[in-house]
Amino acid sequence: MQSVTVLGSTGSIGKSTLDVLARHPERYQVLALTANSQVALLLQQVIQFQPQFAVMRDADAAQQLENALCREGLATQVLSGEEGLCQVAAAADITMAAIVGAAGLLPTLAAVEAGRKVLLANKEALVMAGGLFMQAVARSGATLLPIDSEHNAIFQCLPTDNGGGVREQGVRRILLTASGGPFRNRSLASLAAVTPDEACAHPNWSMGRKISVDSATMMNKGLELIEACWLFDTPPALVEVVVHPQSVVHSMVEYVDGSVLAQLGNPDMRTPIAHALAWPERIDSGVGSLDLIAQGRLDFEAPDPQRFPCLRLAREAAEAGGCASAVLNAANEVAVAAFLDEQLAFVEIPRLLEAVMSRVESVEPETLEAVQAADAQARRVAQDILATPGRLPATERQ
Ligand code: NAD
Ligand code: MG
């Protein structure tokens, strides 16, 4: 029996994780569930899974949860704040890191530093602090397993012992697949007026709103490019993005002999979650068989650089190194929040990112504090630009 903490259990990945865990009560016991402020849903999850701990990031929400648990007569202990998140992240045999954004960095690192088995959905943590993060993994002996479907696919296509970097393993290229999101075929002229709900209506995946917007701009693929470089010790030049609208091939690895290995499956996050939970064993995830005959065809195309400038910005940040990725990630979090709040047009997202990137100096992040300072500075600069009308270059009519 292994104990599991689910960071971000009320989110899309969190709920899928609980769905898989509920299928295997003989293997896994939930130690802790956490959320930002969604009391009602966390309460429901606590009633179902009876964990030892429940953590709310928000202190008021923690108090409400505690009162509700008291009424239910449940013994689950309620903790709050980042400290509570870090405590439960470090305490379980397995920690699912499924908080969205930079807020997930410290709790995820706490699990890594405790040498746990860490299931990484929170790609922003690696994008922000990849070097320090991977050093911590090496130091603590933590087992880091990717949940992002593409990275989980790449992991499955690489040799089991991935020590020494992919080049030494005979890898020629990593082919990172991308669905192209909801706007792959929309006229460029109409992109200026797209709404948050249109951007969040992903054709193949049902996900949280932040990653859904990232998929629409293809910043998600950009963040995943950076994530792949850290996870698999690969230079950005070895990672090629291929648009594959059906999201059935989750990514591929090409070897020097010309072999290309791919991992395929229905687009359902329970597959990578179950893979990582049980690794190196296999367990049922609840996902049905892939019906290739019903699928009929699999298409591939190159990403359109004019439609998806965020992909170029992410590649530039990956190549620049230093704090560039942390700056890009922080600016993107501000931009996506402003877009969801209808304060920024969809096509202005890459413009804001580019403006922030050009104004924040990228130094080599020696410490976590340096990464956090770069993150904070990028957020300040982004907010300043947003607050000053006319500071963002005018939207070109495309
Ligand atoms: P979501 O918005 O559905 O859920 C986010 C979770 O994090 C919630 O439980 C929320 O309460 C918690 N949270 C939010 N802000 C927090 C804060 N400041 N402090 C503590 N907790 C906070 O997001 P999601 O779609 O489940 O994505 C989670 C992570 O997984 C993201 O990093 C995303 O990029 C990654 N991911 C998601 C998918 C997917 O299919 N949804 C696929 C691949 C990777
Ligand atoms: Mg992905």
Coordinates of C-alpha atoms in Angstrom, one line a residue, residues 45-335:
Q45 CA -13.4 14.6 -2.0
V46 CA -12.4 14.4 1.7
I47 CA -15.7 12.6 2.5
Q48 CA -15.0 10.1 -0.3
F49 CA -11.2 9.4 0.3
Q50 CA -10.9 10.1 4.0
P51 CA -7.3 11.4 3.9
Q52 CA -5.3 12.2 6.9
F53 CA -4.8 15.8 5.7
A54 CA -6.7 18.4 3.7
V55 CA -4.9 21.6 2.7
M56 CA -6.4 24.9 1.5
R57 CA -4.0 27.5 0.2
D58 CA -6.4 30.1 1.3
A59 CA -6.6 30.6 5.2
D60 CA -10.3 31.6 5.2
A61 CA -11.2 28.6 3.0
A62 CA -9.3 26.4 5.4
Q63 CA -11.4 27.6 8.3
Q64 CA -14.6 26.9 6.3
L65 CA -13.4 23.5 5.5
E66 CA -12.5 22.8 9.1
N67 CA -16.0 23.8 10.2
A68 CA -17.6 21.6 7.6
L69 CA -15.5 18.6 8.5
C70 CA -16.3 19.1 12.1
R71 CA -20.0 19.0 11.2
E72 CA -19.4 15.8 9.3
G73 CA -17.6 14.3 12.2
L74 CA -14.4 13.6 10.1
A75 CA -11.0 13.3 11.6
T76 CA -9.1 14.8 8.6
Q77 CA -6.7 17.4 9.8
V78 CA -6.9 20.8 8.0
L79 CA -3.7 22.7 7.1
S80 CA -3.3 25.9 5.2
G81 CA -1.0 28.1 3.2
E82 CA 2.2 27.2 1.3
E83 CA 3.6 25.6 4.4
G84 CA 0.8 23.1 4.7
L85 CA 1.1 22.3 1.0
C86 CA 4.9 21.7 1.3
Q87 CA 4.3 19.6 4.5
V88 CA 1.9 17.1 2.8
A89 CA 3.9 17.1 -0.5
A90 CA 6.9 15.8 1.4
A91 CA 5.0 13.3 3.5
A92 CA 3.6 10.8 1.0
D93 CA 5.3 8.0 -0.9
I94 CA 3.8 9.4 -4.2
T95 CA 3.0 13.1 -4.8
M96 CA 1.0 14.2 -7.8
A97 CA 2.1 17.8 -8.5
A98 CA -1.1 19.2 -10.2
I99 CA -1.2 22.7 -9.0
V100 CA -1.4 25.1 -11.9
G101 CA 1.3 27.7 -12.5
A102 CA 4.2 29.1 -10.5
A103 CA 2.2 28.5 -7.3
G104 CA 3.1 24.8 -7.6
L105 CA 6.9 25.3 -7.6
L106 CA 7.7 25.2 -3.8
P107 CA 5.3 22.3 -2.9
T108 CA 6.6 20.3 -5.9
L109 CA 10.1 21.0 -4.8
A110 CA 9.3 19.9 -1.3
A111 CA 8.3 16.5 -2.6
V112 CA 11.4 16.3 -4.7
E113 CA 13.7 17.3 -1.8
A114 CA 12.1 14.6 0.3
G115 CA 13.2 12.1 -2.3
R116 CA 9.6 11.0 -3.1
K117 CA 8.1 9.6 -6.3
V118 CA 6.9 12.8 -7.9
L119 CA 4.3 12.8 -10.7
L120 CA 4.8 16.1 -12.5
A121 CA 1.8 17.7 -14.2
N122 CA 2.8 21.2 -13.1
K123 CA 5.1 22.0 -16.1
E124 CA 5.5 25.6 -15.0
A125 CA 7.7 24.5 -12.1
L126 CA 10.2 23.0 -14.5
V127 CA 9.9 25.9 -16.9
M128 CA 10.7 28.4 -14.1
A129 CA 13.5 26.6 -12.3
G130 CA 14.5 23.6 -14.4
G131 CA 18.2 23.7 -13.5
L132 CA 17.7 23.9 -9.8
F133 CA 14.8 21.4 -10.0
M134 CA 16.8 18.7 -11.8
Q135 CA 19.7 19.2 -9.4
A136 CA 17.4 18.7 -6.5
V137 CA 16.1 15.5 -8.2
A138 CA 19.7 14.2 -8.6
R139 CA 20.6 15.1 -5.0
S140 CA 17.6 13.6 -3.3
G141 CA 17.2 10.5 -5.5
A142 CA 13.6 11.4 -6.1
T143 CA 11.8 9.5 -9.0
L144 CA 10.4 12.1 -11.4
L145 CA 7.8 10.9 -13.8
P146 CA 6.1 13.1 -16.4
I147 CA 2.3 13.4 -16.5
D148 CA 2.1 15.8 -19.4
S149 CA 0.8 13.3 -22.1
E150 CA 3.6 14.2 -24.5
H151 CA 6.4 13.8 -22.0
N152 CA 4.9 10.7 -20.7
A153 CA 4.8 9.4 -24.2
I154 CA 8.5 10.4 -24.8
F155 CA 9.4 8.7 -21.5
Q156 CA 7.7 5.5 -22.7
C157 CA 9.6 5.7 -26.0
L158 CA 13.0 6.2 -24.5
P159 CA 15.2 3.4 -23.1
T160 CA 14.4 2.7 -19.4
D161 CA 17.8 3.9 -18.2
N162 CA 17.8 7.5 -19.4
G163 CA 21.1 8.4 -17.7
G164 CA 23.6 10.4 -19.7
G165 CA 21.2 12.4 -21.9
V166 CA 19.3 11.3 -25.0
R167 CA 22.1 11.8 -27.5
E168 CA 24.2 9.1 -25.8
Q169 CA 21.1 6.9 -26.2
G170 CA 21.1 7.2 -30.0
V171 CA 18.2 9.7 -30.1
R172 CA 18.3 11.8 -33.3
R173 CA 15.1 13.9 -32.6
I174 CA 12.2 14.2 -30.2
L175 CA 8.9 14.8 -32.1
L176 CA 6.6 16.7 -29.7
T177 CA 3.0 16.5 -31.0
A178 CA 0.6 19.4 -30.7
S179 CA -3.1 19.4 -31.5
G180 CA -3.0 23.0 -32.7
G181 CA -5.8 23.9 -30.3
P182 CA -9.2 25.4 -31.2
F183 CA -7.9 28.1 -33.6
R184 CA -5.8 26.0 -35.9
N185 CA -8.0 26.7 -38.9
R186 CA -9.6 30.0 -37.9
S187 CA -9.0 33.0 -40.1
L188 CA -6.1 35.1 -38.7
A189 CA -8.2 38.2 -39.0
S190 CA -10.9 36.8 -36.6
L191 CA -8.3 35.9 -33.8
A192 CA -8.3 39.5 -32.5
A193 CA -11.9 39.1 -31.3
V194 CA -11.9 35.6 -29.8
T195 CA -13.5 35.2 -26.3
P196 CA -12.1 33.3 -23.3
D197 CA -14.8 30.7 -23.7
E198 CA -13.9 30.1 -27.4
A199 CA -10.2 29.8 -26.4
C200 CA -11.1 27.3 -23.6
A201 CA -13.1 25.1 -25.9
H202 CA -10.3 22.6 -26.8
P203 CA -11.3 20.1 -29.6
N204 CA -9.7 17.0 -27.9
W205 CA -9.0 17.6 -24.2
S206 CA -11.0 18.9 -21.3
M207 CA -8.6 20.9 -19.1
G208 CA -8.3 23.8 -16.7
R209 CA -8.7 27.3 -18.1
K210 CA -5.0 28.4 -18.0
I211 CA -3.7 25.4 -19.9
S212 CA -6.6 25.7 -22.3
V213 CA -5.6 29.3 -23.2
D214 CA -2.0 28.2 -23.5
S215 CA -3.1 25.5 -25.9
A216 CA -5.0 28.0 -28.0
T217 CA -1.9 30.3 -28.3
M218 CA 0.4 27.2 -28.5
M219 CA 2.4 28.6 -25.5
N220 CA 1.5 25.3 -24.0
K221 CA 3.7 23.6 -26.6
G222 CA 6.4 26.2 -26.0
L223 CA 6.3 25.4 -22.2
E224 CA 6.4 21.7 -23.1
L225 CA 9.5 22.3 -25.3
I226 CA 11.3 23.8 -22.3
E227 CA 9.9 21.0 -20.1
A228 CA 11.2 18.3 -22.5
C229 CA 14.7 19.9 -22.5
W230 CA 15.0 19.6 -18.7
L231 CA 13.3 16.2 -18.3
F232 CA 15.3 14.5 -21.0
D233 CA 18.5 16.5 -20.8
T234 CA 18.1 17.6 -24.4
P235 CA 19.1 20.8 -26.3
P236 CA 16.1 22.7 -27.8
A237 CA 17.3 22.1 -31.3
L238 CA 16.6 18.3 -30.9
V239 CA 13.0 18.9 -30.1
E240 CA 10.7 19.4 -33.1
V241 CA 7.0 20.4 -32.8
V242 CA 4.6 18.6 -35.1
V243 CA 0.9 19.5 -35.3
H244 CA -1.2 16.4 -35.1
P245 CA -4.9 17.5 -34.8
Q246 CA -6.3 14.2 -33.6
S247 CA -4.2 14.0 -30.4
V248 CA -3.8 10.2 -30.8
V249 CA 0.0 10.0 -31.2
H250 CA 1.1 11.7 -28.0
S251 CA 4.7 12.2 -29.1
M252 CA 7.6 10.3 -30.8
V253 CA 11.3 9.6 -30.5
E254 CA 13.4 9.1 -33.6
Y255 CA 16.7 7.2 -33.2
V256 CA 19.9 7.5 -35.3
D257 CA 19.1 4.3 -37.2
G258 CA 15.9 5.9 -38.5
S259 CA 13.5 4.1 -36.1
V260 CA 10.7 6.2 -34.9
L261 CA 8.9 5.1 -31.7
A262 CA 5.5 6.6 -30.8
Q263 CA 3.0 6.2 -28.0
L264 CA -0.6 6.2 -29.0
G265 CA -3.8 6.2 -27.1
N266 CA -7.2 8.0 -26.6
P267 CA -6.8 11.5 -25.4
D268 CA -7.5 10.9 -21.8
M269 CA -5.1 12.0 -19.0
R270 CA -5.9 9.0 -16.9
T271 CA -3.5 7.0 -19.2
P272 CA -0.3 8.9 -18.3
I273 CA -1.6 9.3 -14.7
A274 CA -2.0 5.5 -14.3
H275 CA 1.3 4.8 -16.1
A276 CA 3.2 7.1 -13.8
L277 CA 1.4 5.9 -10.6
A278 CA 2.2 2.3 -11.2
W279 CA 5.5 2.6 -13.1
P280 CA 7.3 0.3 -13.8
E281 CA 4.1 -1.8 -13.5
R282 CA 0.9 -1.3 -15.5
I283 CA -2.6 -0.8 -14.0
D284 CA -6.1 -0.2 -15.4
S285 CA -6.8 3.5 -15.9
G286 CA -10.4 3.3 -17.0
V287 CA -9.5 4.4 -20.5
G288 CA -11.1 2.4 -23.3
S289 CA -9.3 0.8 -26.3
L290 CA -8.1 3.0 -29.1
D291 CA -10.2 2.3 -32.2
L292 CA -7.8 3.0 -35.0
I293 CA -10.3 1.9 -37.6
A294 CA -13.0 4.3 -36.4
Q295 CA -10.2 6.9 -36.2
G296 CA -9.5 6.3 -39.8
R297 CA -6.6 8.7 -40.3
L298 CA -3.8 10.5 -38.5
D299 CA -2.7 13.9 -39.9
F300 CA 0.5 15.8 -39.3
E301 CA 1.5 19.3 -40.3
A302 CA 4.1 22.0 -39.5
P303 CA 3.0 24.7 -36.9
D304 CA 2.2 28.1 -38.5
P305 CA 4.7 30.6 -37.1
Q306 CA 2.5 33.6 -37.9
R307 CA -0.6 32.1 -36.2
F308 CA 1.4 30.9 -33.1
P309 CA 4.2 33.4 -32.3
C310 CA 4.3 32.1 -28.7
L311 CA 6.1 29.0 -29.9
R312 CA 9.0 31.1 -31.3
L313 CA 9.1 33.1 -28.0
A314 CA 9.4 29.9 -26.0
R315 CA 12.1 28.5 -28.3
E316 CA 14.1 31.7 -27.9
A317 CA 13.7 31.6 -24.1
A318 CA 14.9 27.9 -24.1
E319 CA 17.9 28.8 -26.2
A320 CA 18.7 32.0 -24.1
G321 CA 18.9 30.0 -20.9
G322 CA 19.3 31.9 -17.6
C323 CA 16.0 33.2 -16.2
A324 CA 14.5 33.8 -19.6
S325 CA 12.1 30.9 -19.2
A326 CA 11.0 32.0 -15.8
V327 CA 10.4 35.5 -17.1
L328 CA 8.4 34.1 -20.0
N329 CA 6.3 31.9 -17.7
A330 CA 5.5 34.7 -15.3
A331 CA 4.6 37.1 -18.1
N332 CA 2.4 34.4 -19.6
E333 CA 0.6 33.8 -16.4
V334 CA -0.2 37.6 -16.2
A335 CA -1.2 37.7 -19.8

